[in-house]
Amino acid sequence: MGRYSEAERLLQQALDIERAIFGEEHVHIAQTLNALGAVMLETCRLSHARSLLSQALRLKEQLLGTAAPEVAVSLNDLAVVYVRQEDLSSALPLYQRALDIRRGALGAAHPDTAQSLCNIAELRGRKGEFDEAARLYNEAVRVYECVFSEAHPDVAETLNSIANLYQRQGMPLDTIRPIYERVLHILCEVYRPDATEERTQYPRHPAVALALNDYGILHAAHGSYTEAERLLREALSVMRGVYGEHHPDVKQCCRNLADVCEKLGAPERAFEFRHLAEQN
């Protein structure tokens, strides 16, 4: 929280200086308002974030035109505020407009365009529109593969979202398993720092931990509890290496492991993981 307080102080100071130099209507002021709104968003002051981001959006539209890529940035951030407030119907048209701007200004094959596709896909999935969400996610994967490569973190992250979407649809394990296997393969190739490193060990990276955790939950949901325990233990090991012992994700992974151990008829292991989850 301390770094956000310092960022807020510096951005407010910058805003005061910019207003003194440029007046109220300048692109620098719009950018600083947007950055200040993003800090408010990260610190969960959503009403303040919405106000600042709305000001930034109006100023950018006035100064840069309604189809500028900078406008899409503010639209995207403002949509996130509405998502955090569970107002998906207000967020969706903002995300859609951001996508239209990015397609027009940056082209269909651009990572920012792919990001907008993923944003809309997430909302469609949350609204139960699974087919449309899958279509958008797969389009984003193709863009990322075209712009970067088939083995890129953004490809892996989007594939992970597809796997989660399929899991929520109740698709069979054999349909989802290859997606997670590809995700983990990409992440291991990208984040293993040394090609000679022991390849049975997973790299210590948050994306690897997330994929392992999600893959473990998938196996648990399909009754494959032994494999679920193995994957969740791997996830826990990576999380401890990344975050330490007391991070919320570490505690949640311990709770997931406790649930799986109970299903396996191993109450002692379940108790151990619940105890770890409850430690401060």
Short mmCIF file of C-alpha atoms in Angstrom, two decimals:
data_model
loop_
_atom_site.label_atom_id
_atom_site.label_comp_id
_atom_site.label_asym_id
_atom_site.label_seq_id
_atom_site.Cartn_x
_atom_site.Cartn_y
_atom_site.Cartn_z
CA MET A 1 0.00 0.00 0.00
CA GLY A 2 2.92 2.32 0.73
CA ARG A 3 4.07 2.44 -2.88
CA TYR A 4 0.55 3.34 -4.02
CA SER A 5 0.40 6.18 -1.48
CA GLU A 6 3.70 7.49 -2.79
CA ALA A 7 2.54 7.12 -6.40
CA GLU A 8 -0.66 9.02 -5.58
CA ARG A 9 1.31 11.82 -3.91
CA LEU A 10 3.69 12.18 -6.86
CA LEU A 11 0.90 12.05 -9.45
CA GLN A 12 -1.13 14.67 -7.60
CA GLN A 13 1.99 16.86 -7.44
CA ALA A 14 2.55 16.35 -11.17
CA LEU A 15 -1.09 17.23 -11.87
CA ASP A 16 -0.80 20.50 -9.93
CA ILE A 17 2.38 21.45 -11.82
CA GLU A 18 0.86 20.55 -15.22
CA ARG A 19 -2.25 22.61 -14.51
CA ALA A 20 -0.10 25.57 -13.53
CA ILE A 21 1.90 25.30 -16.76
CA PHE A 22 -0.68 24.15 -19.33
CA GLY A 23 -4.05 25.12 -17.88
CA GLU A 24 -6.93 22.64 -17.60
CA GLU A 25 -6.92 21.25 -21.14
CA HIS A 26 -3.74 19.45 -22.15
CA VAL A 27 -2.95 15.86 -23.09
CA HIS A 28 -0.41 15.58 -20.25
CA ILE A 29 -3.16 16.39 -17.76
CA ALA A 30 -5.40 13.72 -19.30
CA GLN A 31 -2.62 11.14 -19.00
CA THR A 32 -1.91 12.07 -15.38
CA LEU A 33 -5.61 11.92 -14.50
CA ASN A 34 -5.71 8.46 -16.07
CA ALA A 35 -2.67 7.32 -14.10
CA LEU A 36 -4.13 8.72 -10.88
CA GLY A 37 -7.41 6.93 -11.62
CA ALA A 38 -5.49 3.69 -12.13
CA VAL A 39 -3.92 4.09 -8.67
CA MET A 40 -7.37 4.62 -7.17
CA LEU A 41 -8.53 1.49 -8.96
CA GLU A 42 -5.67 -0.57 -7.58
CA THR A 43 -6.44 0.67 -4.06
CA CYS A 44 -10.17 -0.13 -4.46
CA ARG A 45 -11.36 3.48 -4.27
CA LEU A 46 -13.72 2.85 -7.13
CA SER A 47 -15.85 6.01 -6.99
CA HIS A 48 -12.72 8.19 -7.10
CA ALA A 49 -11.29 6.03 -9.88
CA ARG A 50 -14.43 6.36 -11.98
CA SER A 51 -14.47 10.13 -11.57
CA LEU A 52 -10.82 10.58 -12.53
CA LEU A 53 -10.95 8.15 -15.44
CA SER A 54 -14.13 9.78 -16.76
CA GLN A 55 -12.38 13.17 -16.66
CA ALA A 56 -9.37 11.71 -18.48
CA LEU A 57 -11.63 10.14 -21.12
CA ARG A 58 -13.52 13.38 -21.82
CA LEU A 59 -10.29 15.35 -22.07
CA LYS A 60 -8.65 12.83 -24.41
CA GLU A 61 -11.70 12.76 -26.67
CA GLN A 62 -11.70 16.55 -26.80
CA LEU A 63 -7.97 16.88 -27.50
CA LEU A 64 -7.13 13.75 -29.49
CA GLY A 65 -10.42 12.78 -31.11
CA THR A 66 -12.75 9.92 -30.31
CA ALA A 67 -10.78 7.31 -32.27
CA ALA A 68 -7.31 7.78 -30.75
CA PRO A 69 -5.57 4.79 -29.12
CA GLU A 70 -5.14 6.85 -25.92
CA VAL A 71 -8.93 7.06 -25.70
CA ALA A 72 -9.07 3.26 -25.77
CA VAL A 73 -6.75 3.14 -22.73
CA SER A 74 -9.17 5.26 -20.68
CA LEU A 75 -12.18 3.30 -21.93
CA ASN A 76 -10.48 0.08 -20.92
CA ASP A 77 -9.57 1.33 -17.43
CA LEU A 78 -13.05 2.77 -16.87
CA ALA A 79 -14.56 -0.57 -17.88
CA VAL A 80 -12.42 -2.29 -15.24
CA VAL A 81 -14.00 -0.04 -12.60
CA TYR A 82 -17.46 -1.19 -13.65
CA VAL A 83 -16.34 -4.82 -13.65
CA ARG A 84 -15.05 -4.42 -10.09
CA GLN A 85 -18.47 -2.98 -9.20
CA GLU A 86 -20.15 -6.01 -10.84
CA ASP A 87 -21.82 -3.70 -13.38
CA LEU A 88 -21.07 -5.80 -16.44
CA SER A 89 -23.74 -4.14 -18.60
CA SER A 90 -21.93 -0.79 -18.24
CA ALA A 91 -18.48 -2.30 -18.76
CA LEU A 92 -19.25 -4.20 -21.96
CA PRO A 93 -19.93 -1.23 -24.30
CA LEU A 94 -16.76 0.47 -23.05
CA TYR A 95 -14.68 -2.63 -23.79
CA GLN A 96 -16.37 -2.94 -27.19
CA ARG A 97 -15.64 0.66 -28.08
CA ALA A 98 -12.01 0.22 -27.01
CA LEU A 99 -11.78 -2.82 -29.29
CA ASP A 100 -13.26 -0.90 -32.23
CA ILE A 101 -10.78 1.95 -31.72
CA ARG A 102 -7.82 -0.41 -31.50
CA ARG A 103 -8.84 -2.35 -34.58
CA GLY A 104 -9.19 0.91 -36.51
CA ALA A 105 -6.06 2.65 -35.22
CA LEU A 106 -3.68 -0.25 -34.59
CA GLY A 107 -5.02 -3.01 -36.82
CA ALA A 108 -6.45 -6.46 -36.11
CA ALA A 109 -2.99 -8.00 -35.56
CA HIS A 110 -1.85 -5.97 -32.57
CA PRO A 111 -1.37 -7.07 -28.94
CA ASP A 112 -3.61 -4.26 -27.63
CA THR A 113 -6.37 -5.48 -29.94
CA ALA A 114 -5.89 -8.99 -28.57
CA GLN A 115 -6.09 -7.66 -25.02
CA SER A 116 -9.44 -6.03 -25.82
CA LEU A 117 -10.69 -9.32 -27.28
CA CYS A 118 -9.76 -11.05 -24.02
CA ASN A 119 -11.49 -8.40 -21.93
CA ILE A 120 -14.75 -8.85 -23.82
CA ALA A 121 -14.36 -12.63 -23.76
CA GLU A 122 -14.06 -12.57 -19.98
CA LEU A 123 -17.31 -10.61 -19.66
CA ARG A 124 -19.12 -12.85 -22.14
CA GLY A 125 -18.02 -15.86 -20.14
CA ARG A 126 -19.22 -14.32 -16.88
CA LYS A 127 -22.60 -13.68 -18.52
CA GLY A 128 -22.79 -17.35 -19.55
CA GLU A 129 -22.22 -16.64 -23.26
CA PHE A 130 -19.63 -19.41 -23.51
CA ASP A 131 -19.53 -19.91 -27.28
CA GLU A 132 -18.94 -16.21 -27.95
CA ALA A 133 -16.34 -16.03 -25.18
CA ALA A 134 -14.47 -19.01 -26.65
CA ARG A 135 -14.58 -17.47 -30.13
CA LEU A 136 -13.08 -14.21 -28.85
CA TYR A 137 -10.40 -15.94 -26.79
CA ASN A 138 -9.37 -18.07 -29.75
CA GLU A 139 -9.19 -14.99 -31.96
CA ALA A 140 -6.91 -13.39 -29.36
CA VAL A 141 -4.68 -16.47 -29.34
CA ARG A 142 -4.28 -16.24 -33.11
CA VAL A 143 -3.34 -12.56 -32.83
CA TYR A 144 -0.76 -13.20 -30.12
CA GLU A 145 0.71 -16.09 -32.10
CA CYS A 146 0.93 -13.89 -35.19
CA VAL A 147 2.49 -10.92 -33.38
CA PHE A 148 4.79 -12.82 -31.02
CA SER A 149 5.09 -16.59 -31.43
CA GLU A 150 3.29 -19.77 -30.44
CA ALA A 151 5.40 -19.92 -27.27
CA HIS A 152 4.68 -16.57 -25.63
CA PRO A 153 3.31 -15.77 -22.14
CA ASP A 154 0.28 -13.96 -23.59
CA VAL A 155 -0.57 -17.06 -25.61
CA ALA A 156 -0.30 -19.19 -22.47
CA GLU A 157 -2.41 -16.80 -20.39
CA THR A 158 -5.18 -16.74 -22.99
CA LEU A 159 -5.11 -20.51 -23.37
CA ASN A 160 -5.42 -20.78 -19.59
CA SER A 161 -8.53 -18.59 -19.79
CA ILE A 162 -9.96 -20.90 -22.47
CA ALA A 163 -9.30 -23.93 -20.27
CA ASN A 164 -11.06 -22.25 -17.35
CA LEU A 165 -13.98 -21.36 -19.60
CA TYR A 166 -14.30 -24.95 -20.82
CA GLN A 167 -14.16 -26.17 -17.24
CA ARG A 168 -17.06 -23.89 -16.30
CA GLN A 169 -18.98 -25.32 -19.26
CA GLY A 170 -18.46 -28.80 -17.87
CA MET A 171 -16.46 -30.06 -20.83
CA PRO A 172 -14.74 -33.44 -20.40
CA LEU A 173 -11.27 -33.73 -18.91
CA ASP A 174 -9.80 -35.09 -22.16
CA THR A 175 -10.87 -31.91 -23.95
CA ILE A 176 -9.28 -29.54 -21.44
CA ARG A 177 -6.15 -31.50 -20.46
CA PRO A 178 -4.20 -30.79 -23.70
CA ILE A 179 -4.78 -27.06 -23.27
CA TYR A 180 -3.26 -27.02 -19.78
CA GLU A 181 -0.40 -29.20 -20.96
CA ARG A 182 0.36 -26.69 -23.70
CA VAL A 183 0.10 -23.80 -21.23
CA LEU A 184 2.61 -25.41 -18.89
CA HIS A 185 4.93 -26.32 -21.76
CA ILE A 186 4.98 -22.70 -22.97
CA LEU A 187 5.51 -21.28 -19.50
CA CYS A 188 8.32 -23.70 -18.71
CA GLU A 189 10.08 -22.82 -21.95
CA VAL A 190 9.69 -19.09 -21.35
CA TYR A 191 10.46 -18.86 -17.64
CA ARG A 192 13.07 -21.56 -17.12
CA PRO A 193 16.14 -19.31 -16.94
CA ASP A 194 18.74 -21.95 -17.66
CA ALA A 195 18.33 -24.53 -20.38
CA THR A 196 20.44 -26.94 -18.32
CA GLU A 197 18.20 -26.54 -15.22
CA GLU A 198 16.52 -29.71 -13.97
CA ARG A 199 13.52 -30.07 -16.26
CA THR A 200 11.44 -31.91 -13.69
CA GLN A 201 11.25 -28.69 -11.65
CA TYR A 202 8.77 -25.99 -12.56
CA PRO A 203 10.05 -22.40 -12.90
CA ARG A 204 9.24 -20.08 -10.00
CA HIS A 205 6.83 -17.69 -11.67
CA PRO A 206 3.27 -16.60 -10.74
CA ALA A 207 1.86 -17.68 -14.12
CA VAL A 208 3.27 -21.18 -13.63
CA ALA A 209 1.76 -21.38 -10.14
CA LEU A 210 -1.64 -20.26 -11.46
CA ALA A 211 -1.64 -22.79 -14.28
CA LEU A 212 -0.64 -25.66 -11.96
CA ASN A 213 -3.29 -24.65 -9.44
CA ASP A 214 -6.02 -24.42 -12.09
CA TYR A 215 -4.95 -27.73 -13.63
CA GLY A 216 -5.08 -29.36 -10.19
CA ILE A 217 -8.57 -28.00 -9.56
CA LEU A 218 -9.65 -29.39 -12.93
CA HIS A 219 -8.50 -32.89 -11.97
CA ALA A 220 -10.21 -32.60 -8.59
CA ALA A 221 -13.46 -31.58 -10.27
CA HIS A 222 -13.28 -34.75 -12.38
CA GLY A 223 -12.46 -37.00 -9.44
CA SER A 224 -8.78 -37.51 -10.32
CA TYR A 225 -7.69 -36.71 -6.78
CA THR A 226 -4.23 -38.31 -6.85
CA GLU A 227 -3.20 -36.26 -9.87
CA ALA A 228 -4.91 -33.21 -8.39
CA GLU A 229 -2.82 -33.54 -5.22
CA ARG A 230 0.39 -33.86 -7.26
CA LEU A 231 -0.36 -30.74 -9.30
CA LEU A 232 -1.49 -28.70 -6.31
CA ARG A 233 1.67 -29.66 -4.41
CA GLU A 234 3.71 -28.45 -7.37
CA ALA A 235 1.67 -25.23 -7.42
CA LEU A 236 2.25 -24.74 -3.70
CA SER A 237 5.98 -25.24 -4.09
CA VAL A 238 6.16 -22.63 -6.85
CA MET A 239 3.97 -20.19 -4.90
CA ARG A 240 6.15 -20.47 -1.82
CA GLY A 241 9.20 -19.74 -3.95
CA VAL A 242 7.52 -16.69 -5.48
CA TYR A 243 5.50 -15.25 -2.59
CA GLY A 244 6.73 -16.82 0.65
CA GLU A 245 4.55 -18.61 3.18
CA HIS A 246 1.86 -16.06 4.02
CA HIS A 247 0.52 -14.88 0.67
CA PRO A 248 -3.27 -15.28 0.09
CA ASP A 249 -2.65 -17.48 -2.96
CA VAL A 250 -0.46 -19.81 -0.87
CA LYS A 251 -3.19 -20.11 1.75
CA GLN A 252 -5.86 -20.79 -0.89
CA CYS A 253 -3.70 -23.48 -2.45
CA CYS A 254 -3.33 -25.09 0.98
CA ARG A 255 -7.12 -25.08 1.33
CA ASN A 256 -7.44 -26.68 -2.11
CA LEU A 257 -4.97 -29.38 -1.05
CA ALA A 258 -6.86 -29.97 2.20
CA ASP A 259 -10.08 -30.54 0.24
CA VAL A 260 -8.35 -32.99 -2.11
CA CYS A 261 -6.71 -34.90 0.76
CA GLU A 262 -10.09 -35.30 2.42
CA LYS A 263 -11.45 -36.79 -0.81
CA LEU A 264 -8.47 -39.17 -0.85
CA GLY A 265 -9.26 -40.32 2.70
CA ALA A 266 -6.12 -38.75 4.14
CA PRO A 267 -7.36 -36.70 7.12
CA GLU A 268 -3.88 -36.19 8.56
CA ARG A 269 -2.63 -34.51 5.39
CA ALA A 270 -5.86 -32.51 5.15
CA PHE A 271 -5.42 -31.27 8.72
CA GLU A 272 -1.82 -30.29 8.00
CA PHE A 273 -2.80 -28.19 4.97
CA ARG A 274 -5.74 -26.53 6.77
CA HIS A 275 -3.37 -25.67 9.64
CA LEU A 276 -0.95 -24.09 7.13
CA ALA A 277 -3.79 -22.12 5.55
CA GLU A 278 -4.82 -20.67 8.92
CA GLN A 279 -1.34 -19.57 10.00
CA ASN A 280 -0.67 -15.82 10.02
#
